[in-house]
Each structure stands twice: as structure tokens, then as C-alpha cells.
Coordinates of C-alpha atoms in Angstrom, one line a residue:
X13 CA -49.3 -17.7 1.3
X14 CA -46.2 -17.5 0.3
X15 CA -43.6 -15.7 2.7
X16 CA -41.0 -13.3 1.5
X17 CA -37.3 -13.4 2.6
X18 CA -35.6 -11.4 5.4
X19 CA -32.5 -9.6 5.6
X20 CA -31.6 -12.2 8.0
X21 CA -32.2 -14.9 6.0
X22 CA -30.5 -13.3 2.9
X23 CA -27.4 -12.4 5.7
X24 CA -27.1 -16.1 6.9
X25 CA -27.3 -17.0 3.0
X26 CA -24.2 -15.2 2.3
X27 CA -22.1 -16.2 4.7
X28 CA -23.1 -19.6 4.3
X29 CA -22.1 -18.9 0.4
X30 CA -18.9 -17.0 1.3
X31 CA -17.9 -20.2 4.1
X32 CA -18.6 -22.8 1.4
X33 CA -16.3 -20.6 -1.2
X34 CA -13.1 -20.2 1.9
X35 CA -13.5 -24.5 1.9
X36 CA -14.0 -24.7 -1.7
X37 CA -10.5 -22.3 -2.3
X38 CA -8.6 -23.6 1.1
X39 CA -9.4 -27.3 -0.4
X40 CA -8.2 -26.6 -3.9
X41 CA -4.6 -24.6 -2.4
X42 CA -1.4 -26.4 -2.4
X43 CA 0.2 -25.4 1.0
X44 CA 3.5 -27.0 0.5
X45 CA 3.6 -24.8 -2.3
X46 CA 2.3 -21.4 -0.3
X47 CA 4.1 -22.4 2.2
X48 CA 7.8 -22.6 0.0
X49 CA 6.5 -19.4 -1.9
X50 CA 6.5 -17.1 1.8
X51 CA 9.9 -18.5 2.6
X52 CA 11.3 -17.5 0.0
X53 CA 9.8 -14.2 0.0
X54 CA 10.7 -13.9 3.5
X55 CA 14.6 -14.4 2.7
X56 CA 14.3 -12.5 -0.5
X57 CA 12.6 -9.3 1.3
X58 CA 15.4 -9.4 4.4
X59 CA 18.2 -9.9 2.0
X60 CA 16.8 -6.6 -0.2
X61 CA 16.7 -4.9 3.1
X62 CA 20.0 -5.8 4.3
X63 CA 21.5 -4.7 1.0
X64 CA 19.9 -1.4 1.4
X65 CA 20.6 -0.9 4.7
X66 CA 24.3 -1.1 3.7
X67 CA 24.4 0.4 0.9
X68 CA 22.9 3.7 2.8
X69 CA 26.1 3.3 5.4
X70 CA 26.2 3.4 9.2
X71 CA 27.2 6.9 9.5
X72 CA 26.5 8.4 12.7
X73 CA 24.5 12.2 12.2
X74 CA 26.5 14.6 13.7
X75 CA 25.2 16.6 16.4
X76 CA 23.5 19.5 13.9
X77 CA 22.4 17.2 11.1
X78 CA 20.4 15.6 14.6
X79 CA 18.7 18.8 15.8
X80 CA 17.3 19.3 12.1
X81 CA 16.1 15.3 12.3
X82 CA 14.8 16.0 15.6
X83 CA 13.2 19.5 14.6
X84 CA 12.0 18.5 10.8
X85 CA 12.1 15.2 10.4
X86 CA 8.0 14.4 12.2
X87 CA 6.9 17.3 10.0
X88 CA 8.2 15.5 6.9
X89 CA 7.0 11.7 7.9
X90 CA 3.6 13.5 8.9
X91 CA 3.7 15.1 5.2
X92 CA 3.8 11.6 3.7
X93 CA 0.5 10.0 6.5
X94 CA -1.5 13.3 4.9
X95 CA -0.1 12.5 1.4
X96 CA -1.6 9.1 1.7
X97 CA -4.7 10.4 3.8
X98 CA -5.2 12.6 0.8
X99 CA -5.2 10.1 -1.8
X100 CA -7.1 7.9 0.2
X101 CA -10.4 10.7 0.3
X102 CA -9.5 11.4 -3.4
X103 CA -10.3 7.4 -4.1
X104 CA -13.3 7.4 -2.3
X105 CA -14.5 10.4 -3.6
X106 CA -14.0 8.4 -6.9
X107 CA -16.1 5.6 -5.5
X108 CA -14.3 3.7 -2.9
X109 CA -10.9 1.6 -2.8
X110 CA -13.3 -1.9 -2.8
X111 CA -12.1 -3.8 -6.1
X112 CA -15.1 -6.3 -6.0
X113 CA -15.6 -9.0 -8.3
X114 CA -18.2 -8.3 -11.0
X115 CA -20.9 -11.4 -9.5
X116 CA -20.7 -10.0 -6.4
X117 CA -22.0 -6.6 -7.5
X118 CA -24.4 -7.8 -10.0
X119 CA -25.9 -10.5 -7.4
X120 CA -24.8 -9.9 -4.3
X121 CA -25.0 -6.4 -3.9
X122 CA -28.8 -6.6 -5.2
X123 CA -29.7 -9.0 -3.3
X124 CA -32.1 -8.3 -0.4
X125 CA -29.1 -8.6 1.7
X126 CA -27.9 -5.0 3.9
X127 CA -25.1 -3.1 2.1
X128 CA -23.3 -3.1 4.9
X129 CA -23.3 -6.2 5.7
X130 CA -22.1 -7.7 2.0
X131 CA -19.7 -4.7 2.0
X132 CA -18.1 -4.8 6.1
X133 CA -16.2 -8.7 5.0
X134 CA -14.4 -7.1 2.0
X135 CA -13.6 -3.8 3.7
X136 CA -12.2 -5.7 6.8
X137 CA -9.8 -7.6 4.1
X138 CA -8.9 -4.0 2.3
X139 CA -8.3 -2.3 6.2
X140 CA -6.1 -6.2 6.7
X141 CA -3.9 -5.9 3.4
X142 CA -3.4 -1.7 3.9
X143 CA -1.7 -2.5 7.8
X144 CA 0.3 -4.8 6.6
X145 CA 1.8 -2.8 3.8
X146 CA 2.1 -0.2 6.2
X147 CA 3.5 -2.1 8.8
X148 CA 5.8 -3.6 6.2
X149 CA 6.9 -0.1 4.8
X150 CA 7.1 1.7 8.5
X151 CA 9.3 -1.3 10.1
X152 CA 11.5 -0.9 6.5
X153 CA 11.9 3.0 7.1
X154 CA 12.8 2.5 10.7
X155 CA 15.1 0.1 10.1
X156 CA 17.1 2.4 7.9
X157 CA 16.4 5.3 10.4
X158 CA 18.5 3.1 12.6
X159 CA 21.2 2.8 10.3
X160 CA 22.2 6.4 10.8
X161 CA 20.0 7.9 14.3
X162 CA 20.7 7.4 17.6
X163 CA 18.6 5.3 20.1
X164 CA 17.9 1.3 20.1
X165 CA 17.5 -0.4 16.9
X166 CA 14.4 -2.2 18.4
X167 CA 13.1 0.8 19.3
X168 CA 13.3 2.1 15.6
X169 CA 12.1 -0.7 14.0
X170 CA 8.5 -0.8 16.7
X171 CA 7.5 2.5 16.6
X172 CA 8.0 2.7 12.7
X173 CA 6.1 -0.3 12.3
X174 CA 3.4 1.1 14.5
X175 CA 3.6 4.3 12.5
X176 CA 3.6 2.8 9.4
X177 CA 0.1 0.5 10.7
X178 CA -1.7 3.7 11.2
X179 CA -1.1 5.1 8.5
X180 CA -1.7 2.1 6.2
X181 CA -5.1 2.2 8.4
X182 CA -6.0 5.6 7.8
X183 CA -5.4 5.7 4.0
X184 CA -8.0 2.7 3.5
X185 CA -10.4 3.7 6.2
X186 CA -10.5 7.5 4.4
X187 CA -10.9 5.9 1.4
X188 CA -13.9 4.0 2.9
X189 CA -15.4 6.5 4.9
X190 CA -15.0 9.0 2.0
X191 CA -17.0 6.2 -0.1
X192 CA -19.5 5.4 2.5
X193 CA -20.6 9.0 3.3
X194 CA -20.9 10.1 -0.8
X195 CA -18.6 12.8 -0.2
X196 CA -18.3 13.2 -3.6
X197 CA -14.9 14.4 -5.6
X198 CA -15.3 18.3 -4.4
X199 CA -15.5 17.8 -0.9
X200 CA -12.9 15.5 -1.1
X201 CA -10.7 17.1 -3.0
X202 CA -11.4 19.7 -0.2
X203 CA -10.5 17.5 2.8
X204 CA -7.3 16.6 1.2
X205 CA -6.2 20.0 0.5
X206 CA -6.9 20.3 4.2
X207 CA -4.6 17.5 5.1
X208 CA -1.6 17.8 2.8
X209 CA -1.9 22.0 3.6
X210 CA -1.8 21.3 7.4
X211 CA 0.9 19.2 7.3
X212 CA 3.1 21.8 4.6
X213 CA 2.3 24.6 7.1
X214 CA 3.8 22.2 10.0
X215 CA 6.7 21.4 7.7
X216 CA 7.0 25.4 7.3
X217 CA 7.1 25.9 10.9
X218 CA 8.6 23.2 12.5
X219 CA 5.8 22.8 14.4
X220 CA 3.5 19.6 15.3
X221 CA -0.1 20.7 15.3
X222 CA -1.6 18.2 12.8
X223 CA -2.5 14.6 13.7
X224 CA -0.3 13.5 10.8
X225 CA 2.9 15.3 12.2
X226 CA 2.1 14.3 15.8
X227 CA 2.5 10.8 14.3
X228 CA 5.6 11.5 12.8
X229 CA 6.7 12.7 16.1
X230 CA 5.6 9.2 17.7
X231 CA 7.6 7.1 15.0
X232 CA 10.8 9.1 16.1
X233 CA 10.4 8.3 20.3
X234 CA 13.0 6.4 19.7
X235 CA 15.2 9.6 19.9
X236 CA 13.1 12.3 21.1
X237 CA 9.9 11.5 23.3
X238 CA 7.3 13.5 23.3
X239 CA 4.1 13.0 25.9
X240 CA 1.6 14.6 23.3
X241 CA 2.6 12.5 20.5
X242 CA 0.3 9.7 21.0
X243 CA -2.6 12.2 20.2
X244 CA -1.6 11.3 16.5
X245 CA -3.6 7.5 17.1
X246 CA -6.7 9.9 16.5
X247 CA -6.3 8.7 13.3
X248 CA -7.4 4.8 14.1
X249 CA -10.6 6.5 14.4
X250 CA -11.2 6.4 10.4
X251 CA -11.0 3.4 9.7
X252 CA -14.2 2.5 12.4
X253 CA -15.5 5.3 10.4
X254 CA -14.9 3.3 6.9
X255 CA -16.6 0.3 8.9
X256 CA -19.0 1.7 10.3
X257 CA -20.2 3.8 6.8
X258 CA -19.4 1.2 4.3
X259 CA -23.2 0.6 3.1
X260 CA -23.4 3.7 1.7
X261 CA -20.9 3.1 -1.0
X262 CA -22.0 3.3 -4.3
X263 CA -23.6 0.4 -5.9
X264 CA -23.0 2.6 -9.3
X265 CA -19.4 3.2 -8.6
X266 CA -19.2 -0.2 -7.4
X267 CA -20.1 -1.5 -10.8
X268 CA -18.1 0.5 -12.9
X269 CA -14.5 0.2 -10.4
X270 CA -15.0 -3.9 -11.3
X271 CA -14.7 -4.2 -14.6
X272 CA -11.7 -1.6 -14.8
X273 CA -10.0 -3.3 -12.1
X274 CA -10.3 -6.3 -13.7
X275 CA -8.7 -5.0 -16.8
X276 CA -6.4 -3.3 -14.8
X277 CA -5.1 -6.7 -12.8
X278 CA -4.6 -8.1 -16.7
X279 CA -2.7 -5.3 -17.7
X280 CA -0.1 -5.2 -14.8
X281 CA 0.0 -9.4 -15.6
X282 CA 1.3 -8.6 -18.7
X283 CA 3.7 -5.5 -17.6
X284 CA 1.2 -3.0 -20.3
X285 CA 2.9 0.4 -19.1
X286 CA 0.3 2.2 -21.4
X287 CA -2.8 0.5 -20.4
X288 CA -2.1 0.9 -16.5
X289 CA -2.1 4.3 -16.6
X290 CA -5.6 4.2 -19.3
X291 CA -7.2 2.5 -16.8
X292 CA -6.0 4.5 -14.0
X293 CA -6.9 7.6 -15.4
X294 CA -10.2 6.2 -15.9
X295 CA -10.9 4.9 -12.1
X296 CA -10.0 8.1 -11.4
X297 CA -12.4 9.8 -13.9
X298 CA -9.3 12.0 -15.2
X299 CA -10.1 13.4 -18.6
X300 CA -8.3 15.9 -20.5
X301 CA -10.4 19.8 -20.6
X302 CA -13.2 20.5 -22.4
X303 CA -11.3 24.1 -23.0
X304 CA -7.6 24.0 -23.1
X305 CA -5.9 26.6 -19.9
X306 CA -4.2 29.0 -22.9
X307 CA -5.8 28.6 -26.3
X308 CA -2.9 28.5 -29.0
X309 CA -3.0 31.2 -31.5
X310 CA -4.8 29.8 -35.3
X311 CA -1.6 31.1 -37.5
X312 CA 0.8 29.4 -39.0
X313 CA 0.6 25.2 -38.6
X314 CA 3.6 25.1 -38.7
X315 CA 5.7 22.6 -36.1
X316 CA 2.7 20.5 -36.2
X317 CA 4.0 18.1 -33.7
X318 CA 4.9 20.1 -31.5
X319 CA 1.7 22.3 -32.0
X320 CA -0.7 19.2 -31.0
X321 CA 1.3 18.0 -28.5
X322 CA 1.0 21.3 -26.7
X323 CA -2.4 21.4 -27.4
X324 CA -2.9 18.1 -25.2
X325 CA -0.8 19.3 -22.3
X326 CA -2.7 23.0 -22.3
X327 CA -6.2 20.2 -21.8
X328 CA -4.6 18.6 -18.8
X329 CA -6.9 18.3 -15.8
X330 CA -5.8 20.2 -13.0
X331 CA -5.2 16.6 -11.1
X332 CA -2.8 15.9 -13.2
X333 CA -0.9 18.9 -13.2
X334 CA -0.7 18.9 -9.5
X335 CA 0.4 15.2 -9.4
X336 CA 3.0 16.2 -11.6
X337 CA 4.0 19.0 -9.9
X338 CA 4.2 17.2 -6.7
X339 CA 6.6 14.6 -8.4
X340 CA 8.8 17.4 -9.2
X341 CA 8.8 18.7 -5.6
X342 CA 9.4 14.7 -4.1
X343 CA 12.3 14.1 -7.1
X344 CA 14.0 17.3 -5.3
X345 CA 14.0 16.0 -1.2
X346 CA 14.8 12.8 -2.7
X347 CA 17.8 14.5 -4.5
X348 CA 18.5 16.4 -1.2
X349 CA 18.6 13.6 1.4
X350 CA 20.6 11.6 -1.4
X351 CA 23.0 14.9 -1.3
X352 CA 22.8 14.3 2.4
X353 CA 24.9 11.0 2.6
X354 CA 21.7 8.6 1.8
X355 CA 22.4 7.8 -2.0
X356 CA 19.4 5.1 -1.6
X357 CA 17.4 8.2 -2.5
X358 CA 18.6 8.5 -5.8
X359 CA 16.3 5.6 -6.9
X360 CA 13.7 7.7 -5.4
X361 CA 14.0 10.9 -7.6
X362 CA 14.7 8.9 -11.0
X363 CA 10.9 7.1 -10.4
X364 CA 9.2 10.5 -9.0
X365 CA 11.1 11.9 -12.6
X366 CA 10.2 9.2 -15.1
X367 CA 6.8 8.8 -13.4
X368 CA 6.4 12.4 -14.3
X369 CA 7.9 12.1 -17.7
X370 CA 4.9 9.2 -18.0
X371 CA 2.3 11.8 -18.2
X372 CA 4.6 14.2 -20.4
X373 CA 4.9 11.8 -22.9
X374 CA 1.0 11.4 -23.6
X375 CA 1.1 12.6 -27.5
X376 CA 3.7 9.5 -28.3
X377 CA 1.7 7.6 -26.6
X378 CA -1.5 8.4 -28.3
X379 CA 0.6 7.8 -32.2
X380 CA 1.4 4.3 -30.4
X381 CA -2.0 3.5 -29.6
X382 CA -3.1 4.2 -33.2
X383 CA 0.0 2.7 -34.9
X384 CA -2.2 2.1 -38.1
X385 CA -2.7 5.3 -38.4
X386 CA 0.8 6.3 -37.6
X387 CA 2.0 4.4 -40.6
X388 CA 0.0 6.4 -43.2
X389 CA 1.6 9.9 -42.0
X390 CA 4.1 11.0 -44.6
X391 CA 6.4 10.9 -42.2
X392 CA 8.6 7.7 -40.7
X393 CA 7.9 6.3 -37.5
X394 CA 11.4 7.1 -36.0
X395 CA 11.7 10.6 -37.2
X396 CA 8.0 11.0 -35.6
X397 CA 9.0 9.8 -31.8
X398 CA 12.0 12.3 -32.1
X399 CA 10.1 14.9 -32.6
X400 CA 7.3 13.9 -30.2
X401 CA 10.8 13.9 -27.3
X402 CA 10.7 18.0 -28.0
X403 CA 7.5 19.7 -25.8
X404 CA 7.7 16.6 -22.8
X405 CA 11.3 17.6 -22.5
X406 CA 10.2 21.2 -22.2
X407 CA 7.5 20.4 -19.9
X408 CA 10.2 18.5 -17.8
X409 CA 12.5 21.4 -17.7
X410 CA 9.7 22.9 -15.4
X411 CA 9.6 19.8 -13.4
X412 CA 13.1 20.1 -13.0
X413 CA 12.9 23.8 -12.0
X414 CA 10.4 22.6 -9.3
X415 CA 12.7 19.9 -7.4
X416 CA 15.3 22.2 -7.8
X417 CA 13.0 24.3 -5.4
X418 CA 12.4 21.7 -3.1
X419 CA 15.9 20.8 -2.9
X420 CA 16.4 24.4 -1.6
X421 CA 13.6 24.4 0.6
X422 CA 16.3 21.9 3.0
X423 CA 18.7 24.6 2.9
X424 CA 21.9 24.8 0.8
X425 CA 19.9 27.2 -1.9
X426 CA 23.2 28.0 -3.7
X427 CA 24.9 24.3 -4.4
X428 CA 20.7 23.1 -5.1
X429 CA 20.9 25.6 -7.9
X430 CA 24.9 25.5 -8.5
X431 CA 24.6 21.6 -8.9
X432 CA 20.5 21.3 -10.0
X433 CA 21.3 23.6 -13.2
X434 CA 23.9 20.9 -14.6
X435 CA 22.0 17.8 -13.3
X436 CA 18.9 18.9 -14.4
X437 CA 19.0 19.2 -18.1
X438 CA 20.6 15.1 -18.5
X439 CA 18.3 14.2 -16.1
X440 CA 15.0 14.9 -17.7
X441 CA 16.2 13.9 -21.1
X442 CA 17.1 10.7 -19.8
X443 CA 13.8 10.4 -18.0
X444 CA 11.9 11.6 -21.2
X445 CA 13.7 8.9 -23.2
X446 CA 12.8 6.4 -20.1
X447 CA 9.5 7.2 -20.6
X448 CA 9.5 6.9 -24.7
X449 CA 11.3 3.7 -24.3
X450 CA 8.4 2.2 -21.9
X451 CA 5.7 2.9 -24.6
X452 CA 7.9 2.2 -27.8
X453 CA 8.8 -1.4 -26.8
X454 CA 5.5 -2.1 -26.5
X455 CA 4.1 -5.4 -24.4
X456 CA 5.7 -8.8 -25.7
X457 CA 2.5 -11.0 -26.6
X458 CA 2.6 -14.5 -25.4
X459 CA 0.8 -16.3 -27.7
X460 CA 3.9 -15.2 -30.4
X461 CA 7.5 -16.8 -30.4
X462 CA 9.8 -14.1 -30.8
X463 CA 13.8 -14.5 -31.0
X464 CA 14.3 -11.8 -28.5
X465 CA 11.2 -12.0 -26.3
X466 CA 13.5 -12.4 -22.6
X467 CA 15.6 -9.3 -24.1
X468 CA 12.7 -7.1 -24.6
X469 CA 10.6 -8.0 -22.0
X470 CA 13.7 -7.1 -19.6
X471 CA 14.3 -3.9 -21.7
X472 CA 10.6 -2.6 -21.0
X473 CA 10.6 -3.5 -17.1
X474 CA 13.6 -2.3 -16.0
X475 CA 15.2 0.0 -18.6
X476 CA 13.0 2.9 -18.2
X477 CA 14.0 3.2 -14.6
X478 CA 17.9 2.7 -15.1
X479 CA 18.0 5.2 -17.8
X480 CA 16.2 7.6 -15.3
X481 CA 18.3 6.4 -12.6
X482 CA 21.5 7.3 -15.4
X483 CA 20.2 10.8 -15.5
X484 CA 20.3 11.4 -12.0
X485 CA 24.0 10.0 -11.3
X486 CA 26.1 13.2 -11.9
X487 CA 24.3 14.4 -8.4
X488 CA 26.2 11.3 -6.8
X489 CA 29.2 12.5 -8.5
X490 CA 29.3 16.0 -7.6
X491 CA 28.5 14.9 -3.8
X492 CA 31.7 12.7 -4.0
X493 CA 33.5 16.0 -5.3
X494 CA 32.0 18.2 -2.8
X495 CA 33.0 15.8 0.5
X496 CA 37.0 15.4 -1.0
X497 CA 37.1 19.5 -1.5
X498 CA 36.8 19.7 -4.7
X499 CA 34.2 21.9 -7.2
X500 CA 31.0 20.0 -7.2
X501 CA 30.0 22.1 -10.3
X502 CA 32.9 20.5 -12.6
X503 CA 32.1 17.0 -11.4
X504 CA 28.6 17.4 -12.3
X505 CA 29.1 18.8 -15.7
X506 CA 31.7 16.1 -16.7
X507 CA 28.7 13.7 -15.5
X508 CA 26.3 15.1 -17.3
X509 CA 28.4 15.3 -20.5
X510 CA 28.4 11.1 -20.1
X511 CA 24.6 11.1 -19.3
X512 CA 23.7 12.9 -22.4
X513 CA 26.2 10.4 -24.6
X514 CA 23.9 7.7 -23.3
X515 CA 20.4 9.7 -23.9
X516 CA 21.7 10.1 -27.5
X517 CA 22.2 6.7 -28.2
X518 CA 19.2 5.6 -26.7
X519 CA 17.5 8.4 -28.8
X520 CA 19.2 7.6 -31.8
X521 CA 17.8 3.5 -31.0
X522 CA 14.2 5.2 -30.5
X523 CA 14.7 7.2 -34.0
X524 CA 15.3 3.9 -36.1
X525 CA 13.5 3.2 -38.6
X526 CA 10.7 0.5 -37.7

């Protein structure tokens, strides 16, 4: 008779599998080589925080600008653990954060092993690689804390790297445990809302009710120590949760997420702005409305770029008009703190805007996508991205009105809207142009030579994000104004009269004829 296999047998037969693939790799690796790579990351990573740290200044708070740290400042870092708590259920109500390899589903996961047990290994590593980005990312932040706040720079730098573990922790685990249970998108979604809203209403009160601002509170006990504030390590508790419900994940999702995320890895290889966010929008299972949120009247065609290209933002899916949205409202605290004698946050509000501008610009991007079919329009290809610039640059104005708000929301309502109004209009025409200039390039393919391959290839990384960054400047020079007594208001319209000389070049280099 013949005897079928255990779980335990198919168990011991995968880690005997996975042990033989850690000798097979670890045999094959070059450590001199991974070795030299982390040192140099290592002095390459302190020297870019050094630089920041003084290029933001050592500028002692004064006494005020230290209450509102003291009194804000938890509710804002706990706004930022529930942002990322929040995207974290919103991933696993999508299917999970695991990115596994397309054998492993197709074998392992349908093999008579337990789910949980195939699964637990790869969640550990996910849980591993999210502490130490937050680790990384809360040690940075306290660092530059110190730069500025009062108490022991040791002291910064350990409880912002502890804040920064839990909430690297908590943003995998929810993702996990949100995956493992089958919450699904809706009660997600839910729970999120529940988070980030908690957190707002804290931010609205000045008060530390929520987990997430209670941990805020216990990365600033380097300045003010509060006994309750550990309470906010409750959140260590999910990722056990993650661990402990990780069989339940999805063999479905599990299936589709690894062949997008393959793609998606080969896309990011070969810098494809377009095809990131493709993919991404498909992991996330964002499509645009069956029925648009205003239907356009059926007269006159006329304007009929501008007519479609309203017709595909009216179908956007209420995701991303909240994402957007929220980008408006980070660009505008970014602006503030920058206003606030931390010009590092400058680089902050040029991504949140051109990020933004990324989804604006989805009608361009579309025409790109079918170039064939852009070149038998009657009209040129240049002539068509300038008029494809005109509905994303009104659907930016709205951003802009929106990060004007949230600039206000810090206080000094009359220089946010004084200053915002001239800063506003260059900056989301040069983060419109940012954006058209990320998709226009296009991807330089390797298997051509081309004379200007370095130039272009540099032109699509990094020129979307100086041109936003260009947009944005006139704030720095209306600060300078404003601290040497003079009228912020002419500094930032003589700024924005040289931003808008560079957004016309660069529109009148997107308009050539191709």
C-alpha cells in the first residue's frame, strides 16, 4: 500500500529546499564585492545626511516655535504612523504586501505543505526589510530633529529610530494581517479611514488619544517625556498579528501580485515612469469609473482635447482623487515647515506636486502609449502635448488651492494666501511640464546606440523633479524677503516671473516638432 505524504513531511521538504537554495546563493555571492558595495553605501548615506543636516541649519527654536513642537509636533509624526498604517490595510486588502516569485506560488503554495508555514519565512523577511527602512528613516528624522530641538543628540537619534522601527513594523504587519484575515478592500478601506481620521482629529485638538500620536509623543522624549507614551508600542502587536494570520492570504491574489511585480521590478530597472505607475494601478486594482462623477453635456465637440481629457479625469476612481488630494495637502506643510526656516522641505512639496501632476497628466500619457496612432491625427505631435498641458494644469490649480489650505492650517492664513497665490500658479505649471517631460522622453532602450543616450537618460530621471523643485523656489525667495523686512509678495512675484520663463522654454522644447 502505498502511503501518502504529511504536512510534516512536505514541511521538512521545504526547508530542506529553501536551505539548499541559501547554500546554493551564499556559494555563488562574491563577498569582497557585497562587502565594498555596503561600505560605500555606508559613507555615501552618512555623507547625504550630513549634507542635509547642514543645509537645514543649527538654528535653535525659540521658546514659542518650542511650545507648538512640543504641543503639535506627536500629533503630526502620529499622522504620518496612520498614513502608513493606512496604506499598509489598503495593500492587504488588495492581496497582501508578499511579492513571491511565480514557482513558489505555482508549486509551493499547492503543495500539501500548510499556508502558513510556506508563507511565515517570506513574511518574517517582509516584517525584517520594513524595520529597517523604518529604523533607517526614524534615526534620519531624528537626527535632523536634533539639528534644531533641544535635548541630547543621542537621545534624538534612539527614540526616532525606535519610532521609526514600529512603525516600519506596523505598516507590513497591517498589510499582512489585513491579507491573512480577507478583510477585503471595503473593510479596509474602513479601518484606514479610522486610522488616518483618529490621528486628523488629534492633529485638530492637540491632543494624544490615538496609538499613532502616542508614538509620536514617544519619538519626542527627548524633549518632553510623557509616562503614557509608551502605550503607542500597542502597535508591535500587528505584526504578531500578520504572523500569526499569514495562511489565510490569498493563493489567488498571491498569483496575480507575482507576475505584476515582476514586471514591475523590470520597469523600475529600466527607469519606465509610465509603466510604474500601469502596474501600480493595477496591484492596486485602480480602474477608471464605469460612469464618469459629472456627465459632460453632448453639444458642441468642440475643444476636443480638452473635452476627452476631462472626460478621463470626471472617470477617476475615488482612490485616486483622494491620493491626489492628500498630495496637495502634504505639498502645503511641506511648504510651511520650509517657510519655517527648514528649506529641506522644499524638495518635499515639488515631489508631493509633480507626483500629483503624474496622475493629472494621464490623457498625454495615454497618446504616448499609442504613438502609432498619435501620428495619424491631423494634428502634429507637438502642438498635441501643448494642448494636452491645458485641463492637468487646471486640475493642479485645485491642488494648489488645497496646500494652500494646509499651509494655513499651521497658522499664518494671510502670508499662506498672500505668498500661495503668486507661488502657486509657476509652480504647478512647472510641475505639469515635469510631469509631460517624464512621459515625453520616453525610456532609453538598451539594445540601441543613441548619440545622446547619457543626456536623456539624465534628462528623464532627474529633470522632472528639478523643474518641480524650480516651481516651488519663489517660496524660498519670499521667505528671504520676509526675514530682512521686506514685502514677501514682491519677492515672490519677481520669482515667479523667472519660473514661468523657464516653464516656457521647456514647453516650447515639449511643443517641437518630433
Amino acid at each position: 500500500m502505498r502511503l501518502r505524504p504529511t504536512s510534516g513531511d512536505g514541511s521538512r521538504a521545504l526547508g530542506d529546499l529553501r536551505r539548499a537554495r541559501r547554500r546554493r546563493a551564499y556559494g555563488e555571492m562574491d563577498w569582497s564585492d557585497a562587502l565594498y558595495k555596503v561600505y560605500v553605501t555606508a559613507i555615501l548615506s552618512a555623507l547625504g545626511v550630513s549634507l542635509i543636516s547642514g543645509w537645514l541649519g543649527g538654528r535653535a527654536v525659540t521658546p514659542g516655535e518650542l511650545a507648538t513642537a512640543v504641543q503639535r509636533g506627536p500629533a503630526l509624526v502620529g499622522l504620518v504612523v496612520a498614513v502608513a498604517i493606512a496604506a499598509g490595510l489598503r495593500s492587504g486588502g488588495r492581496g497582501g504586501p508578499l511579492a513571491l516569485e511565480a514557482a513558489d506560488v505555482q508549486l509551493v503554495l499547492l503543495a500539501p505543505v500548510p499556508r502558513g508555514a510556506a508563507l511565515r519565512l517570506p513574511a518574517a523577511r517582509q516584517l525584517r526589510f520594513g524595520a529597517f527602512v523604518g529604523a533607517v528613516s526614524g534615526m534620519t528624522a531624528g537626527n535632523l530633529a536634533a539639528q534644531r530641538l533641544p535635548g541630547p543628540y543621542a537621545a534624538w537619534v534612539a527614540w526616532g529610530g525606535l519610532a521609526g522601527l514600529v512603525t516600519g513594523l506596523a505598516w507590513t504587519g497591517s498589510a499582512l494581517a489585513a491579507s491573512g484575515f480577507r478583510l477585503g478592500r471595503r473593510w479596509a478601506g474602513a479601518l484606514a479611514a479610522v486610522a488616518v481620521g483618529w490621528s486628523m482629529a488629534d492633529l485638530a485638538r492637540s491632543t494624544a488619544t490615538s496609538p499613532a500620536t502616542l508614538l509620536g509623543r514617544l519619538s519626542m522624549s527627548a524633549v518632553d517625556v510623557v509616562p503614557r507614551a509608551p502605550v503607542g508600542l500597542v502597535l508591535l502587536l500587528l505584526p504578531v498579528a500578520g504572523l500569526v494570520s499569514v495562511g489565510g492570504t490569498s493563493l489567488e491574489a498571491a498569483r496575480r501580485q507575482a507576475g505584476l511585480v515582476t514586471e514591475l521590478r523590470f520597469a523600475v530597472t529600466m527607469q519606465d515612469v509610465r509603466t510604474v505607475i500601469l502596474l501600480r494601478r493595477q496591484l492596486a486594482a485602480e480602474g477608471p469609473r464605469r460612469r464618469p462623477w459629472v456627465r459632460l453635456p453632448a453639444g458642441r465637440r468642440s475643444w476636443p482635447v480638452w473635452r476627452r481629457d476631462w472626460q478621463g479625469i470626471l472617470r477617476w476612481p475615488a482612490a485616486r482623487i483622494l491620493r491626489v488630494v492628500l498630495l496637495g495637502a502634504g505639498a502645503g506643510l511641506a511648504a510651511a515647515g520650509a517657510w519655517r526656516d527648514t528649506p529641506a522641505l522644499i524638495v518635499a512639496a515639488a515631489a508631493a506636486l509633480l507626483l500629483a501632476a503624474l496622475d493629472s497628466v494621464e490623457g498625454m500619457a495615454q497618446d504616448a502609449d499609442h504613438a502609432i496612432r498619435r501620428d495619424t491625427l491631423p494634428v502634429g505631435p507637438g502642438r498635441l502635448v501643448s494642448l494636452h498641458l491645458a485641463a492637468p494644469s487646471v486640475v493642479m490649480l485645485g491642488v494648489a488651492a488645497v496646500a494652500i489650505g494646509g499651509a494655513s492650517a499651521l497658522g499664518g492664513a494671510t502670508t499662506a494666501l498672500s505668498v500661495g497665490a503668486l507661488v502657486a500658479v509657476p509652480a504647478v505649471l512647472a510641475a505639469v511640464c515635469g510631469a509631460a517631460l517624464s512621459i515625453e522622453t520616453g525610456p532609453v532602450d538598451p539594445y540601441r546606440v543613441e548619440l545622446f543616450a547619457g543626456a536623456r537618460l539624465a534628462i528623464r530621471s532627474v529633470g522632472p523633479l528639478v523643474l518641480a523643485v524650480v516651481g516651488v523656489l519663489p517660496l524660498l525667495d519670499a521667505r528671504a524677503a520676509a526675514n530682512a523686512g521686506r514685502a514677501p509678495a514682491a519677492s515672490a512675484a519677481s520669482g515667479a516671473f523667472a519660473v514661468l520663463l523657464v516653464v516656457a522654454a521647456v514647453g516650447a522644447w515639449l511643443r517641437r516638432e518630433r
